[in-house]
């Protein structure tokens, strides 16, 4: 059976209550252990981006890859990382630098005309990292993408039957954290053949705090 909202809330409150004061804002993480899932079958694995009901972070790290006109709009919307085609070609000349840059980005966006070039030049770095770019139409409102990706959570199930992902920040309200946790749990349950019966256990924790089990 999926956990009751009250059980999630109790675990969230305890995780926040047990944490020590830090000089930085800690993230709030969700750990889901699975059972009865044959991950030797690639079709049972997944990587999905989930839109949360509440903003996950104030400073989502986006990179827009586009022509100069689109990049001008992106910069005006507050996007700090942008690449035109020339800068993209320069970046991949140094694989170590390219990997470091990619590690520092949460999500990549690219206009349709640049997708093939991005795949050719950066695909070997972006693919394994699960960060292939989403398509952004040239006439799209970049602010909408900034807002959307501030509420986006990446959920992955690979070779091991565990899912670990950031779902909130500690300075969010308890109800907001609970809402985000429930959204992720619902997404995972919907992708399991036996729904909630494929979930072995669930824990929440702050970055540096202890793991608190949800439910019994």
Coordinates of C-alpha atoms in Angstrom, one line a residue, residues 26-145:
X26 CA 20.5 21.7 2.5
X27 CA 18.6 19.8 -0.1
X28 CA 15.9 17.3 0.8
X29 CA 16.3 13.9 -0.7
X30 CA 14.0 10.9 -1.3
X31 CA 15.4 7.3 -1.4
X32 CA 13.1 4.5 -2.7
X33 CA 14.1 0.9 -2.5
X34 CA 12.5 -1.5 -4.9
X35 CA 11.7 -5.2 -5.0
X36 CA 10.5 -7.7 -7.6
X37 CA 11.9 -5.7 -10.5
X38 CA 14.1 -7.5 -13.1
X39 CA 16.6 -4.8 -14.0
X40 CA 18.5 -7.2 -16.2
X41 CA 15.7 -6.3 -18.6
X42 CA 16.5 -2.9 -20.0
X43 CA 12.8 -2.1 -20.6
X44 CA 12.4 -2.1 -16.8
X45 CA 14.9 0.7 -16.4
X46 CA 13.9 4.3 -16.9
X47 CA 15.0 7.9 -16.8
X48 CA 12.3 10.5 -16.6
X49 CA 11.9 14.2 -15.8
X50 CA 9.0 14.9 -13.4
X51 CA 7.4 18.3 -13.1
X52 CA 6.9 18.9 -9.3
X53 CA 4.1 21.0 -7.9
X54 CA 6.5 23.3 -6.1
X55 CA 9.8 24.9 -7.2
X56 CA 12.8 22.7 -6.4
X57 CA 15.5 25.4 -6.6
X58 CA 15.9 29.1 -7.1
X59 CA 19.0 28.6 -9.2
X60 CA 18.4 25.9 -11.7
X61 CA 21.6 25.5 -13.8
X62 CA 20.4 25.8 -17.4
X63 CA 22.5 25.9 -20.6
X64 CA 20.9 27.1 -23.8
X65 CA 22.6 26.2 -27.1
X66 CA 21.3 28.3 -29.9
X67 CA 21.8 31.1 -32.4
X68 CA 22.8 34.6 -31.2
X69 CA 19.2 36.0 -31.4
X70 CA 17.9 33.2 -29.1
X71 CA 20.9 33.4 -26.8
X72 CA 20.2 37.2 -26.3
X73 CA 16.7 36.3 -25.1
X74 CA 18.1 33.6 -22.9
X75 CA 20.6 35.9 -21.2
X76 CA 17.8 38.5 -20.7
X77 CA 15.8 35.8 -18.9
X78 CA 18.8 35.2 -16.5
X79 CA 20.3 32.1 -18.1
X80 CA 24.0 32.2 -17.2
X81 CA 25.3 29.4 -19.4
X82 CA 24.9 29.8 -23.2
X83 CA 26.7 28.3 -26.2
X84 CA 26.6 29.3 -29.9
X85 CA 27.9 26.9 -32.5
X86 CA 31.5 28.3 -32.4
X87 CA 31.7 28.1 -28.6
X88 CA 30.3 24.6 -28.8
X89 CA 33.1 23.5 -31.2
X90 CA 35.7 25.2 -29.0
X91 CA 34.4 23.4 -25.9
X92 CA 34.7 19.9 -27.2
X93 CA 38.4 20.4 -28.2
X94 CA 39.2 19.9 -24.6
X95 CA 37.3 16.8 -23.4
X96 CA 38.2 17.4 -19.7
X97 CA 36.9 20.9 -19.9
X98 CA 33.8 19.7 -21.6
X99 CA 33.0 17.1 -19.0
X100 CA 33.6 19.6 -16.2
X101 CA 31.2 22.1 -17.8
X102 CA 28.5 19.4 -18.3
X103 CA 28.8 18.3 -14.7
X104 CA 28.0 21.8 -13.7
X105 CA 24.7 22.0 -15.7
X106 CA 21.4 20.6 -14.6
X107 CA 19.6 20.8 -18.0
X108 CA 20.5 21.6 -21.5
X109 CA 18.1 23.2 -24.0
X110 CA 18.8 23.6 -27.8
X111 CA 16.9 25.0 -30.7
X112 CA 15.9 22.4 -33.4
X113 CA 18.6 23.6 -35.9
X114 CA 21.3 22.9 -33.4
X115 CA 20.2 19.4 -32.2
X116 CA 22.2 17.5 -34.8
X117 CA 25.3 19.5 -34.1
X118 CA 24.9 19.0 -30.4
X119 CA 24.5 15.3 -30.8
X120 CA 27.6 15.1 -33.0
X121 CA 29.8 17.2 -30.8
X122 CA 28.5 16.6 -27.3
X123 CA 26.5 13.4 -27.5
X124 CA 29.4 11.3 -26.1
X125 CA 29.4 13.4 -23.0
X126 CA 25.7 14.2 -22.6
X127 CA 24.4 10.7 -23.3
X128 CA 26.1 8.9 -20.4
X129 CA 25.2 11.7 -18.1
X130 CA 21.6 11.6 -19.0
X131 CA 21.6 15.2 -20.0
X132 CA 20.7 15.2 -23.7
X133 CA 19.1 18.6 -24.5
X134 CA 15.4 19.2 -24.7
X135 CA 14.2 21.0 -27.8
X136 CA 13.4 24.7 -27.4
X137 CA 11.6 26.4 -30.3
X138 CA 13.4 29.6 -31.3
X139 CA 10.3 31.7 -30.7
X140 CA 9.6 30.2 -27.3
X141 CA 9.5 32.3 -24.1
X142 CA 12.7 31.4 -22.4
X143 CA 11.2 32.5 -19.0
X144 CA 8.7 29.7 -19.3
X145 CA 11.6 27.1 -19.6

